[in-house]
Coordinates of C-alpha atoms (C1' of nucleotides) in Angstrom, one line a residue:
Chain A
X3 CA -21.2 -8.5 8.2
X4 CA -22.3 -5.3 6.7
X5 CA -24.9 -4.3 4.2
X6 CA -23.2 -2.6 1.3
X7 CA -24.1 -0.8 -1.8
X8 CA -21.3 -1.7 -4.2
X9 CA -20.5 -1.5 -7.9
X10 CA -22.1 -4.5 -9.6
X11 CA -19.9 -7.5 -9.9
X12 CA -20.8 -7.8 -13.6
X13 CA -22.0 -5.0 -15.9
X14 CA -24.8 -7.3 -17.0
X15 CA -26.3 -6.9 -13.5
X16 CA -26.4 -3.2 -13.7
X17 CA -24.3 -0.4 -12.2
X18 CA -24.7 -1.0 -8.5
X19 CA -25.9 -3.8 -6.3
X20 CA -26.7 -4.3 -2.7
X21 CA -26.8 -7.4 -0.5
X22 CA -28.9 -5.5 2.2
X23 CA -32.0 -7.5 1.6
X24 CA -30.3 -10.9 2.3
X25 CA -28.6 -9.6 5.4
X26 CA -31.7 -8.0 6.8
X27 CA -33.9 -10.9 5.9
X28 CA -31.5 -13.2 7.8
X29 CA -31.9 -11.0 10.9
X30 CA -35.6 -10.8 10.6
X31 CA -36.0 -14.5 9.8
X32 CA -37.7 -13.8 6.5
X33 CA -37.3 -15.2 3.0
X34 CA -34.6 -13.1 1.3
X35 CA -36.2 -12.9 -2.1
X36 CA -39.6 -12.0 -0.6
X37 CA -38.0 -9.4 1.6
X38 CA -36.1 -8.0 -1.3
X39 CA -39.3 -7.6 -3.2
X40 CA -40.8 -5.7 -0.3
X41 CA -37.8 -3.4 -0.1
X42 CA -37.9 -2.7 -3.8
X43 CA -41.6 -1.8 -3.6
X44 CA -40.8 0.8 -0.9
X45 CA -37.8 2.1 -2.7
X46 CA -38.0 5.5 -4.3
X47 CA -35.2 6.2 -6.7
X48 CA -37.1 8.5 -9.0
X49 CA -34.8 10.6 -11.1
X50 CA -31.6 8.6 -10.2
X51 CA -32.1 5.0 -11.2
X52 CA -34.4 2.9 -13.4
X53 CA -36.6 0.3 -11.8
X54 CA -34.4 -1.9 -9.6
X55 CA -34.2 -5.6 -10.3
X56 CA -33.9 -8.6 -8.1
X57 CA -31.5 -11.3 -9.0
X58 CA -29.9 -14.5 -7.6
X59 CA -30.5 -15.2 -3.9
X60 CA -31.8 -11.7 -3.2
X61 CA -29.5 -9.1 -4.7
X62 CA -31.1 -5.8 -5.7
X63 CA -29.5 -4.3 -8.8
X64 CA -29.6 -0.7 -9.8
X65 CA -29.1 0.9 -13.2
X66 CA -28.5 4.7 -13.3
X67 CA -30.7 6.8 -15.6
X68 CA -28.7 8.3 -18.5
X69 CA -29.8 11.8 -17.4
X70 CA -28.6 11.1 -13.9
X71 CA -25.2 10.2 -15.4
X72 CA -24.9 13.3 -17.6
X73 CA -25.9 15.4 -14.6
X74 CA -23.1 13.8 -12.7
X75 CA -20.7 14.7 -15.5
X76 CA -21.7 18.3 -15.1
X77 CA -21.3 18.1 -11.4
X78 CA -17.9 16.5 -11.4
X79 CA -16.6 19.0 -14.0
X80 CA -17.6 21.8 -11.6
X81 CA -16.1 20.1 -8.5
X82 CA -12.5 20.7 -7.7
X83 CA -12.6 17.6 -5.4
X84 CA -14.1 15.4 -8.0
X85 CA -16.8 14.4 -5.6
X86 CA -14.4 13.0 -3.0
X87 CA -14.7 15.7 -0.3
X88 CA -15.7 14.8 3.1
X89 CA -19.5 14.9 3.4
X90 CA -20.9 18.0 5.1
X91 CA -22.2 16.2 8.1
X92 CA -19.1 14.2 8.8
X93 CA -16.7 15.7 11.3
X94 CA -13.0 16.1 10.3
X95 CA -10.7 13.7 12.0
X96 CA -7.4 14.8 13.4
X97 CA -4.6 12.4 12.4
X98 CA -0.9 12.2 13.3
X99 CA 1.0 10.2 10.7
X100 CA 4.5 9.0 11.6
X101 CA 6.5 7.7 8.7
X102 CA 9.9 7.5 6.9
X103 CA 12.1 7.6 10.1
X104 CA 15.6 7.5 8.6
X105 CA 18.7 7.4 10.8
X106 CA 21.3 10.0 11.3
X107 CA 24.7 9.1 10.0
X108 CA 23.3 6.5 7.6
X109 CA 22.3 6.8 4.0
X110 CA 18.6 6.4 3.3
X111 CA 18.1 3.0 1.7
X112 CA 15.4 0.8 0.2
X113 CA 14.3 -0.1 3.7
X114 CA 12.9 3.4 4.0
X115 CA 11.1 3.6 0.8
X116 CA 7.8 1.9 1.6
X117 CA 7.2 3.8 4.8
X118 CA 8.1 7.1 3.1
X119 CA 5.9 6.5 0.0
X120 CA 3.0 4.9 1.8
X121 CA 2.9 7.4 4.6
X122 CA 3.0 10.3 2.2
X123 CA 0.2 8.9 0.1
X124 CA -2.0 8.3 3.1
X125 CA -1.3 11.8 4.3
X126 CA -2.2 13.3 1.0
X127 CA -5.4 11.3 0.7
X128 CA -6.5 12.1 4.2
X129 CA -6.0 15.8 3.6
X130 CA -7.8 15.7 0.3
X131 CA -10.8 14.2 1.9
X132 CA -10.8 17.0 4.4
X133 CA -9.2 15.5 7.5
X134 CA -6.7 17.5 9.6
X135 CA -3.3 15.8 9.2
X136 CA 0.0 16.2 11.1
X137 CA 2.9 14.5 9.5
X138 CA 5.9 13.8 11.7
X139 CA 9.2 12.2 10.7
X140 CA 10.6 10.5 13.8
X141 CA 14.2 10.5 12.9
X142 CA 16.7 8.2 14.5
X143 CA 19.0 10.8 15.9
X144 CA 19.7 9.4 19.4
X145 CA 20.8 6.1 20.8
X146 CA 23.7 3.7 21.4
X147 CA 25.1 4.0 17.9
X148 CA 26.3 7.5 18.7
X149 CA 28.7 6.2 21.4
X150 CA 30.4 4.2 18.7
X151 CA 30.3 7.0 16.1
X152 CA 31.9 9.4 18.6
X153 CA 34.8 7.1 19.2
X154 CA 35.4 6.6 15.5
X155 CA 34.9 10.3 14.7
X156 CA 37.6 11.3 17.2
X157 CA 40.1 8.5 16.3
X158 CA 39.8 8.0 12.6
X159 CA 37.7 10.6 10.9
X160 CA 38.9 11.4 7.3
X161 CA 38.1 15.1 6.9
X162 CA 38.5 15.1 3.2
X163 CA 36.3 12.1 2.7
X164 CA 33.7 13.7 5.0
X165 CA 33.7 16.8 2.9
X166 CA 33.4 14.8 -0.3
X167 CA 30.6 12.4 0.8
X168 CA 29.5 12.8 4.4
X169 CA 27.2 9.9 4.5
X170 CA 29.7 7.5 3.0
X171 CA 32.4 8.6 5.5
X172 CA 30.0 8.3 8.5
X173 CA 28.9 4.8 7.3
X174 CA 32.6 3.9 7.0
X175 CA 33.2 4.9 10.6
X176 CA 30.1 3.0 11.8
X177 CA 31.1 -0.2 10.0
X178 CA 34.7 0.1 11.3
X179 CA 33.4 0.5 14.8
X180 CA 30.9 -2.4 14.6
X181 CA 33.8 -4.7 13.8
X182 CA 36.0 -3.2 16.4
X183 CA 33.4 -3.4 19.1
X184 CA 32.6 -7.0 18.3
X185 CA 36.3 -7.9 18.7
X186 CA 37.4 -5.7 21.6
X187 CA 35.6 -5.1 24.9
X188 CA 37.9 -2.1 25.6
X189 CA 36.5 -0.4 22.5
X190 CA 33.0 -1.3 23.6
X191 CA 33.6 0.4 27.0
X192 CA 35.0 3.4 25.2
X193 CA 31.9 3.7 23.1
X194 CA 29.7 3.4 26.2
X195 CA 31.7 6.1 27.9
X196 CA 31.3 8.5 25.0
X197 CA 27.6 7.8 24.9
X198 CA 27.3 8.6 28.6
X199 CA 29.2 11.9 28.1
X200 CA 27.0 12.8 25.2
X201 CA 23.9 12.1 27.3
X202 CA 25.3 14.1 30.1
X203 CA 25.7 17.1 27.8
X204 CA 29.4 17.1 27.2
X205 CA 30.1 20.1 24.9
X206 CA 32.5 18.5 22.5
X207 CA 30.4 15.4 22.0
X208 CA 27.3 17.4 21.6
X209 CA 29.1 19.5 18.9
X210 CA 30.1 16.4 17.0
X211 CA 26.6 14.9 17.3
X212 CA 25.0 18.1 16.0
X213 CA 27.4 18.1 13.1
X214 CA 26.4 14.5 12.2
X215 CA 22.8 15.5 12.3
X216 CA 23.4 18.6 10.2
X217 CA 25.2 16.5 7.5
X218 CA 22.5 13.9 7.6
X219 CA 19.7 16.5 7.3
X220 CA 21.2 17.8 4.1
X221 CA 20.9 14.3 2.7
X222 CA 17.4 13.8 3.9
X223 CA 16.2 17.0 2.4
X224 CA 17.8 16.1 -0.9
X225 CA 15.9 12.8 -1.1
X226 CA 12.6 14.3 0.1
X227 CA 13.0 17.1 -2.3
X228 CA 13.4 14.7 -5.2
X229 CA 10.4 12.7 -4.0
X230 CA 8.3 15.8 -3.4
X231 CA 7.7 15.0 0.2
X232 CA 7.3 17.5 3.0
X233 CA 6.8 17.0 6.7
X234 CA 5.1 19.2 9.2
X235 CA 7.5 18.1 11.9
X236 CA 10.8 16.3 12.1
X237 CA 10.9 15.6 15.8
X238 CA 13.7 13.1 16.2
X239 CA 14.2 10.7 19.1
X240 CA 16.6 13.2 20.8
X241 CA 13.7 15.7 21.1
X242 CA 12.1 13.5 23.7
X243 CA 15.3 12.9 25.7
X244 CA 14.3 15.4 28.4
X245 CA 11.1 13.4 29.2
X246 CA 12.5 9.9 29.3
X247 CA 13.3 9.9 33.0
X248 CA 9.9 11.1 34.0
X249 CA 8.2 8.7 31.6
X250 CA 9.9 5.8 33.3
X251 CA 9.3 7.1 36.8
X252 CA 5.6 7.6 36.0
X253 CA 5.3 4.0 34.7
X254 CA 7.0 2.7 37.9
X255 CA 4.8 4.9 40.2
X256 CA 1.7 3.7 38.4
X257 CA 2.8 0.1 39.0
X258 CA 2.9 -0.6 35.3
X259 CA 6.7 -1.2 35.2
X260 CA 8.7 -3.0 37.8
X261 CA 12.4 -4.0 38.2
X262 CA 13.6 -7.4 36.9
X263 CA 17.2 -8.4 36.5
X264 CA 18.3 -4.8 36.9
X265 CA 16.1 -3.5 34.1
X266 CA 12.8 -1.8 34.4
X267 CA 10.1 -3.9 32.6
X268 CA 6.5 -4.0 31.8
X269 CA 5.0 -7.4 32.3
X270 CA 1.6 -8.9 31.4
X271 CA -1.3 -7.8 33.6
X272 CA -2.9 -11.2 32.9
X273 CA -6.2 -9.6 31.9
X274 CA -6.6 -11.2 28.5
X275 CA -6.2 -14.6 26.8
X276 CA -2.6 -15.7 26.8
X277 CA -2.3 -16.0 23.0
X278 CA -3.4 -12.4 22.5
X279 CA -1.1 -11.1 25.2
X280 CA 1.9 -9.3 23.8
X281 CA 3.8 -9.7 27.1
X282 CA 3.6 -13.5 27.0
X283 CA 5.3 -16.1 24.9
X284 CA 5.0 -19.8 24.9
X285 CA 8.0 -22.1 25.3
X286 CA 7.8 -25.9 25.9
X287 CA 4.1 -25.7 26.4
X288 CA 4.3 -23.1 29.1
X289 CA 3.5 -19.4 29.0
X290 CA 6.5 -17.3 29.9
X291 CA 6.9 -13.6 30.4
X292 CA 7.9 -11.6 27.4
X293 CA 8.3 -8.2 29.0
X294 CA 8.9 -4.9 27.3
X295 CA 12.0 -3.0 28.7
X296 CA 11.6 0.7 29.4
X297 CA 15.0 1.1 31.1
X298 CA 18.0 -1.1 30.5
X299 CA 20.0 -2.6 33.4
X300 CA 22.8 -0.1 32.6
X301 CA 20.3 2.8 33.2
X302 CA 19.9 3.6 29.5
X303 CA 16.6 4.0 27.8
X304 CA 15.5 2.3 24.6
X305 CA 13.1 2.8 21.8
X306 CA 10.0 1.7 23.8
X307 CA 10.8 4.5 26.3
X308 CA 11.2 7.1 23.5
X309 CA 8.1 5.9 21.7
X310 CA 6.1 6.2 24.9
X311 CA 7.3 9.7 25.5
X312 CA 6.6 10.5 21.9
X313 CA 3.1 9.2 22.2
X314 CA 2.4 11.2 25.3
X315 CA 3.8 14.3 23.6
X316 CA 1.7 13.9 20.5
X317 CA -1.4 13.2 22.5
X318 CA -0.9 16.4 24.4
X319 CA 0.4 18.6 21.6
X320 CA -1.8 17.6 18.7
X321 CA -4.9 16.1 20.4
X322 CA -5.4 13.6 17.6
X323 CA -8.3 11.2 17.1
X324 CA -5.8 8.8 15.6
X325 CA -2.1 8.2 15.5
X326 CA -0.8 6.2 12.5
X327 CA 2.6 4.5 12.5
X328 CA 3.8 3.4 9.1
X329 CA 6.6 0.8 9.6
X330 CA 7.5 -2.6 8.4
X331 CA 5.7 -5.7 9.7
X332 CA 8.6 -6.9 11.8
X333 CA 7.7 -4.3 14.4
X334 CA 4.2 -5.6 15.1
X335 CA 5.0 -7.0 18.5
X336 CA 6.7 -3.8 19.5
X337 CA 3.7 -1.7 18.6
X338 CA 1.3 -4.1 20.3
X339 CA 3.3 -3.8 23.4
X340 CA 3.7 0.0 23.1
X341 CA -0.1 0.5 22.6
X342 CA -0.9 -1.9 25.5
X343 CA 1.4 0.0 27.8
X344 CA -0.1 3.3 26.8
X345 CA -3.7 2.0 27.3
X346 CA -2.8 0.8 30.8
X347 CA -1.1 4.1 31.5
X348 CA -3.9 6.4 30.1
X349 CA -7.0 4.2 30.2
X350 CA -9.2 7.2 29.5
X351 CA -7.4 8.3 26.4
X352 CA -9.7 8.0 23.4
X353 CA -7.0 8.2 20.7
X354 CA -7.0 5.4 18.2
X355 CA -3.6 3.9 17.7
X356 CA -2.8 2.2 14.4
X357 CA 0.2 0.3 13.2
X358 CA 0.0 0.4 9.4
X359 CA 2.6 -2.2 8.5
X360 CA 4.0 -3.4 5.2
X361 CA 5.9 -6.3 3.8
X362 CA 9.4 -6.6 2.4
X363 CA 10.9 -5.6 -0.9
X364 CA 12.5 -8.7 -2.5
X365 CA 15.0 -9.2 -5.3
X366 CA 14.0 -11.5 -8.1
X367 CA 15.6 -14.4 -6.2
X368 CA 13.0 -13.9 -3.5
X369 CA 15.6 -12.7 -1.0
X370 CA 15.7 -9.2 0.5
X371 CA 16.5 -6.7 -2.3
X372 CA 20.2 -6.0 -2.5
X373 CA 22.8 -4.8 -5.0
X374 CA 24.7 -7.4 -7.0
X375 CA 27.5 -7.3 -4.5
X376 CA 25.1 -7.9 -1.6
X377 CA 25.0 -4.3 -0.3
X378 CA 22.0 -2.4 0.8
X379 CA 20.6 -0.4 -2.1
X380 CA 20.9 3.3 -1.3
X381 CA 17.8 5.3 -2.0
X382 CA 19.7 8.0 -3.9
X383 CA 21.2 5.4 -6.2
X384 CA 17.8 3.8 -6.7
X385 CA 16.2 7.1 -7.8
X386 CA 19.2 7.9 -10.0
X387 CA 18.8 4.5 -11.8
X388 CA 15.0 5.0 -12.1
X389 CA 15.6 8.3 -13.9
X390 CA 18.4 7.0 -16.1
X391 CA 16.3 4.0 -17.2
X392 CA 13.3 6.3 -17.8
X393 CA 15.5 8.6 -19.8
X394 CA 16.7 5.8 -22.0
X395 CA 13.1 4.8 -22.7
X396 CA 11.9 8.3 -23.4
X397 CA 14.8 8.8 -25.8
X398 CA 14.0 5.6 -27.6
X399 CA 10.3 6.4 -27.9
X400 CA 10.6 10.1 -28.6
X401 CA 14.1 11.0 -29.8
X402 CA 12.9 14.2 -31.4
X403 CA 12.4 16.0 -28.1
X404 CA 15.2 18.2 -26.8
X405 CA 17.3 16.6 -24.2
X406 CA 16.3 18.9 -21.3
X407 CA 12.7 18.0 -22.0
X408 CA 13.5 14.3 -22.1
X409 CA 15.3 14.7 -18.8
X410 CA 12.3 16.4 -17.2
X411 CA 9.9 13.7 -18.5
X412 CA 12.3 11.0 -17.4
X413 CA 12.3 12.3 -13.9
X414 CA 8.5 12.3 -13.7
X415 CA 8.3 8.8 -15.2
X416 CA 11.1 7.3 -13.3
X417 CA 10.0 8.5 -9.8
X418 CA 6.4 7.7 -10.7
X419 CA 7.3 4.2 -11.6
X420 CA 9.2 3.6 -8.3
X421 CA 6.4 5.0 -6.2
X422 CA 3.6 3.3 -8.2
X423 CA 5.3 -0.1 -8.0
X424 CA 5.3 0.4 -4.2
X425 CA 1.7 1.5 -3.9
X426 CA 0.3 -1.1 -6.3
X427 CA 0.6 -4.3 -4.2
X428 CA -1.4 -4.8 -1.1
X429 CA 0.8 -3.1 1.5
X430 CA 1.1 -6.3 3.6
X431 CA 2.4 -8.3 0.7
X432 CA 6.1 -8.7 0.1
X433 CA 6.8 -7.7 -3.5
X434 CA 9.5 -8.4 -6.0
X435 CA 11.3 -5.3 -7.2
X436 CA 11.5 -5.3 -11.0
X437 CA 12.8 -2.4 -13.1
X438 CA 11.3 -3.9 -16.3
X439 CA 7.9 -4.3 -14.8
X440 CA 7.6 -0.9 -13.2
X441 CA 8.9 0.9 -16.2
X442 CA 6.9 -0.9 -18.8
X443 CA 4.4 1.1 -20.8
X444 CA 2.1 -1.9 -20.8
X445 CA 0.0 -3.1 -17.9
X446 CA -0.6 -1.7 -14.5
X447 CA 2.2 0.8 -14.2
X448 CA 2.8 4.5 -13.7
X449 CA 4.0 5.1 -17.3
X450 CA 0.8 3.6 -18.6
X451 CA -1.3 5.9 -16.4
X452 CA 0.8 8.9 -17.3
X453 CA 0.4 8.0 -21.0
X454 CA -3.3 7.9 -20.5
X455 CA -3.2 11.4 -19.1
X456 CA -1.0 12.7 -22.0
X457 CA -3.4 11.2 -24.5
X458 CA -6.4 12.8 -22.8
X459 CA -4.7 16.2 -22.7
X460 CA -3.3 16.1 -26.2
X461 CA -6.8 16.3 -27.7
X462 CA -7.2 19.8 -26.4
X463 CA -4.0 20.9 -28.1
X464 CA -5.3 19.5 -31.4
X465 CA -8.5 21.5 -31.3
X466 CA -8.4 24.2 -33.9
X467 CA -9.6 27.6 -32.8
X468 CA -11.0 28.3 -29.5
X469 CA -11.6 25.6 -26.9
X470 CA -15.3 25.3 -26.5
X471 CA -16.7 25.6 -23.0
X472 CA -17.6 22.2 -21.7
X473 CA -21.3 22.9 -21.0
X474 CA -24.1 20.5 -21.5
X475 CA -26.4 19.3 -22.7
X476 CA -24.3 16.1 -22.8
X477 CA -25.4 13.1 -24.7
X478 CA -24.1 9.5 -24.3
X479 CA -24.2 7.7 -27.6
X480 CA -21.8 4.8 -27.1
X481 CA -21.6 2.2 -24.4
X482 CA -17.9 3.0 -23.9
X483 CA -18.8 6.6 -23.0
X484 CA -21.3 5.4 -20.5
X485 CA -18.8 2.9 -19.0
X486 CA -16.1 5.6 -18.7
X487 CA -18.4 8.1 -17.1
X488 CA -19.6 5.6 -14.6
X489 CA -16.0 4.7 -13.8
X490 CA -15.0 8.4 -13.4
X491 CA -17.8 9.0 -11.0
X492 CA -16.5 6.3 -8.8
X493 CA -13.5 8.3 -7.9
X494 CA -15.6 9.8 -5.1
X495 CA -16.2 6.3 -3.7
X496 CA -12.8 4.8 -4.0
X497 CA -10.7 7.6 -2.5
X498 CA -12.3 7.6 1.0
X499 CA -12.2 3.8 0.9
X500 CA -8.4 4.0 1.0
X501 CA -8.5 5.4 4.5
X502 CA -10.7 2.6 5.9
X503 CA -7.6 0.4 6.3
X504 CA -4.9 2.6 4.8
X505 CA -4.7 0.8 1.5
X506 CA -3.6 3.1 -1.3
X507 CA -3.5 0.1 -3.7
X508 CA -7.3 0.5 -3.9
X509 CA -6.7 3.8 -5.5
X510 CA -3.9 2.4 -7.8
X511 CA -6.2 -0.3 -9.0
X512 CA -9.1 2.2 -9.5
X513 CA -6.8 4.4 -11.6
X514 CA -5.7 1.5 -13.8
X515 CA -9.3 0.6 -14.4
X516 CA -10.0 4.2 -15.3
X517 CA -7.2 4.3 -17.7
X518 CA -8.2 1.1 -19.4
X519 CA -11.8 2.3 -19.6
X520 CA -10.5 5.6 -21.1
X521 CA -8.5 3.8 -23.8
X522 CA -11.4 1.7 -24.8
X523 CA -13.6 4.8 -25.1
X524 CA -10.8 6.6 -26.9
X525 CA -10.5 3.8 -29.5
X526 CA -14.3 3.5 -30.0
X527 CA -15.2 7.1 -30.0
X528 CA -13.5 9.6 -32.2
X529 CA -13.5 13.0 -30.5
X530 CA -12.2 15.5 -33.1
X531 CA -14.2 14.0 -35.9
X532 CA -17.4 14.1 -34.0
X533 CA -19.8 17.0 -33.8
X534 CA -22.2 19.0 -31.7
X535 CA -23.3 17.6 -28.4
X536 CA -21.4 14.4 -29.0
X537 CA -18.2 16.2 -29.5
X538 CA -18.7 18.4 -26.4
X539 CA -19.5 15.3 -24.4
X540 CA -16.4 13.5 -25.5
X541 CA -14.3 16.5 -24.8
X542 CA -15.8 16.7 -21.4
X543 CA -15.0 13.0 -20.8
X544 CA -11.4 13.6 -21.8
X545 CA -11.2 16.6 -19.5
X546 CA -12.6 14.7 -16.6
X547 CA -10.4 11.6 -17.3
X548 CA -7.3 13.8 -17.3
X549 CA -8.3 15.4 -14.0
X550 CA -9.2 12.1 -12.3
X551 CA -5.8 10.6 -13.4
X552 CA -3.8 13.7 -12.5
X553 CA -5.5 14.1 -9.1
X554 CA -5.5 10.4 -8.4
X555 CA -1.8 10.0 -9.2
X556 CA -1.2 13.2 -7.3
X557 CA -2.8 11.6 -4.2
X558 CA -0.2 8.9 -4.5
X559 CA 2.6 11.5 -4.8
X560 CA 3.1 10.9 -8.5
X561 CA 3.2 13.7 -11.1
X562 CA 2.2 13.6 -14.8
X563 CA 4.0 15.0 -17.8
X564 CA 2.2 16.9 -20.6
X565 CA 4.0 15.0 -23.3
X566 CA 5.9 11.7 -23.4
Chain B
rG25 C1' 8.2 -24.0 20.7
rC26 C1' 4.8 -19.7 20.4
rA27 C1' 2.9 -15.4 17.7
rC28 C1' 2.2 -12.7 13.1
rC29 C1' 2.1 -12.9 7.7
rC30 C1' 2.0 -15.6 3.1
rG31 C1' 0.5 -20.0 -0.3
rU32 C1' -4.9 -17.9 -6.1
rA33 C1' -3.5 -19.1 -14.0
rG34 C1' 3.4 -20.7 -16.6
rC35 C1' 5.3 -15.7 -14.0
rU36 C1' 4.0 -11.1 -11.0
rC37 C1' -0.2 -10.0 -8.3
rA38 C1' -5.6 -8.0 -7.2
rG39 C1' -9.7 -9.9 -4.7
rU40 C1' -10.2 -9.6 3.6
rG41 C1' -18.8 -13.1 3.7
rG42 C1' -21.9 -12.4 -2.1
rA43 C1' -23.6 -14.0 -8.2
rU44 C1' -19.9 -17.9 -13.4
rA45 C1' -12.6 -16.1 -8.9
rG46 C1' -10.1 -11.2 -11.9
rA47 C1' -5.9 -8.3 -14.1
rG48 C1' -1.0 -7.5 -16.1
rC49 C1' 3.0 -10.1 -18.3
rA50 C1' 4.2 -14.4 -21.2
rG51 C1' 1.8 -17.5 -25.4
rC52 C1' -1.7 -17.5 -29.7
rG53 C1' -5.0 -14.7 -33.3
rG54 C1' -6.8 -9.9 -35.1
rA55 C1' -7.2 -4.2 -35.7
rU56 C1' -3.1 1.1 -37.9
rU57 C1' -3.9 6.1 -45.0
rU58 C1' -3.2 7.1 -36.1
rC59 C1' -6.8 11.8 -32.1
rU60 C1' 1.3 9.7 -30.0
rA61 C1' -0.1 1.4 -31.9
rA62 C1' 3.7 3.8 -25.6
rU63 C1' -3.0 1.6 -27.9
rC64 C1' -7.3 -1.5 -28.6
rC65 C1' -10.2 -6.2 -29.4
rG66 C1' -10.3 -11.6 -29.0
rC67 C1' -8.5 -16.7 -27.5
rC68 C1' -5.7 -19.9 -24.3
rG69 C1' -4.9 -20.6 -19.2
rG70 C1' -7.2 -22.0 -12.0
rU71 C1' -8.9 -28.6 -7.3
rC72 C1' -7.9 -20.4 -4.7
rG73 C1' -1.7 -25.4 -0.5
rC74 C1' -4.5 -29.9 1.9
rA75 C1' -8.6 -31.8 5.1
rG76 C1' -12.7 -30.8 8.1
rG77 C1' -16.4 -27.1 10.0
rU78 C1' -19.7 -22.5 10.4
rU79 C1' -24.1 -20.6 6.5
rC80 C1' -28.8 -19.4 2.1
rG81 C1' -23.7 -18.3 0.3
rA82 C1' -16.4 -19.2 1.8
rA83 C1' -10.3 -17.6 -1.8
rU84 C1' -12.3 -14.6 2.4
rC85 C1' -14.5 -16.7 9.0
rC86 C1' -13.1 -21.2 12.6
rU87 C1' -10.1 -25.8 13.6
rG88 C1' -6.2 -29.1 12.2
rC89 C1' -2.2 -30.3 8.9
rC90 C1' 1.7 -29.3 4.9
rG91 C1' 5.1 -25.6 2.8
rG92 C1' 7.6 -20.6 2.9
rG93 C1' 8.8 -15.8 5.3
rU94 C1' 9.3 -12.7 9.8
rG95 C1' 9.6 -11.8 15.0
rC96 C1' 10.3 -13.4 20.1
rG97 C1' 14.9 -8.9 27.4
rC98 C1' 18.4 -5.1 27.6
rC99 C1' 19.1 -3.0 18.7
rA100 C1' 15.3 0.1 16.3

RNA sequence: GCACCCGUAGCUCAGUGGAUAGAGCAGCGGAUUUCUAAUCCGCCGGUCGCAGGUUCGAAUCCUGCCGGGUGCGCCA
């Protein structure tokens, strides 16, 4: 339970409220209303707020002075960070953020979209606030699937198909082999043999493997380019291959892992309550071992091994305060085990390990989102469709614009819609994918926010003659102006809040409220037809609104057009 | 079986200890000689799955139950 100064629940109560008196009074055994009165008597908010008021069971409500608000407007206009910079006294944190993680030889699909968009947004916000961020894309470029792919590549590769569409051809090989392996143990053995050769450094197999990576990288870059996403590192699983053996040896030597049924496993250390222990599972009323394998019975390593080696490498190389893994919720148990193993292995390590997980994307039938024919939706196709649909809408609304301009606008709107739809729900919720909803110009959508930006900017093009300098004195004459300004000033509070639990939807909702507040202001307060200080103030509010929306969307990885 | 998540308005979702539970869509009624109406204003709509408990205060925390999803040794 925490004392908090928060925006007032209802504008009638004022601008901000605090529950501090009630919480403190409880601790001190005092009457909350009496104690609130004592606090208020001692409070000195001269210059900032009017006389605070007590209400309800002991809330203290504050109302900002108009001159404090207009001073704030001046300050925000002059501040590139719009007030959201890390406070001077607060040390920068060092964060490693692991997200996206596509697989070599497979087309990126909807399953990668949330990790990619969420991770990118978190990275942008952390940087904006002033933290030191390392982004790392842990690509799936190593593992058992390559044994199968190597067999298929050697036996049935279609060179022409590969040249035309490398990913499609590699996926064809993979599918073919999955079926063959399921049916034929001889093929399974062949795949295993090719994998062993690859792992032993066989020249031919390494060459094919590298070719598959090269072809896949081209595709990744195309997608990330469209999405406007860059990574500091793309250290795939294979990068950690040299350290897997020593990782496992160290775990065995430390007594953390031991052999069981031929595999090397980490079991529960029985130090915590059973139900919280990731290495135990209950069956028939009894707690059974649920170990994590770090070396398979056939001597091969698996993803826990790689993840541990990766964790140790990141710890050593980047010395982070926190490592953030952005993956879907189904991997919760894996990460609980992974973190627990690391804690036992490096009990002195202070690094904070966070699994930032998210829910599924569903079709309108409530089942996992697929194409009509039941196939996985490829990310490239999804982005194409978003742009096409946006193009149709832009053409319908604004047919007078030249096609190239409509294309540019459609790209911004389409990609923005997809990203925003992903960042709007609470990340832990499953959400239903809907083109109509995300591309609607009404409601809480990217196009609505982008339109708000366009409107705020268009005022400045309409100004005749020179654009006046947006200098005070500012004067608030309408309640809508005051409400908008208060809302704009909260950008500084909302952005850092996203990082408390990695919830970009807080920013999405804030931006929507800002846009709504702007439109109300814009309806109620004519800008161009006003004069003097009122006009300058309104122009300043348009300027600040456009910057808050542009920067806010920018932190979510979404661009804005100048016209729509 | 056990663990994790979800159940809030007709639909899609916010709200993870504070005041009378909010938004969008849908529905209904208004506003336009436009600063792009791609907008705004208003109305309608809820037993926050159910039952207990904790406390000044619970959609939120705890317990049990019902319903749905996901995960549980050699895939990642």
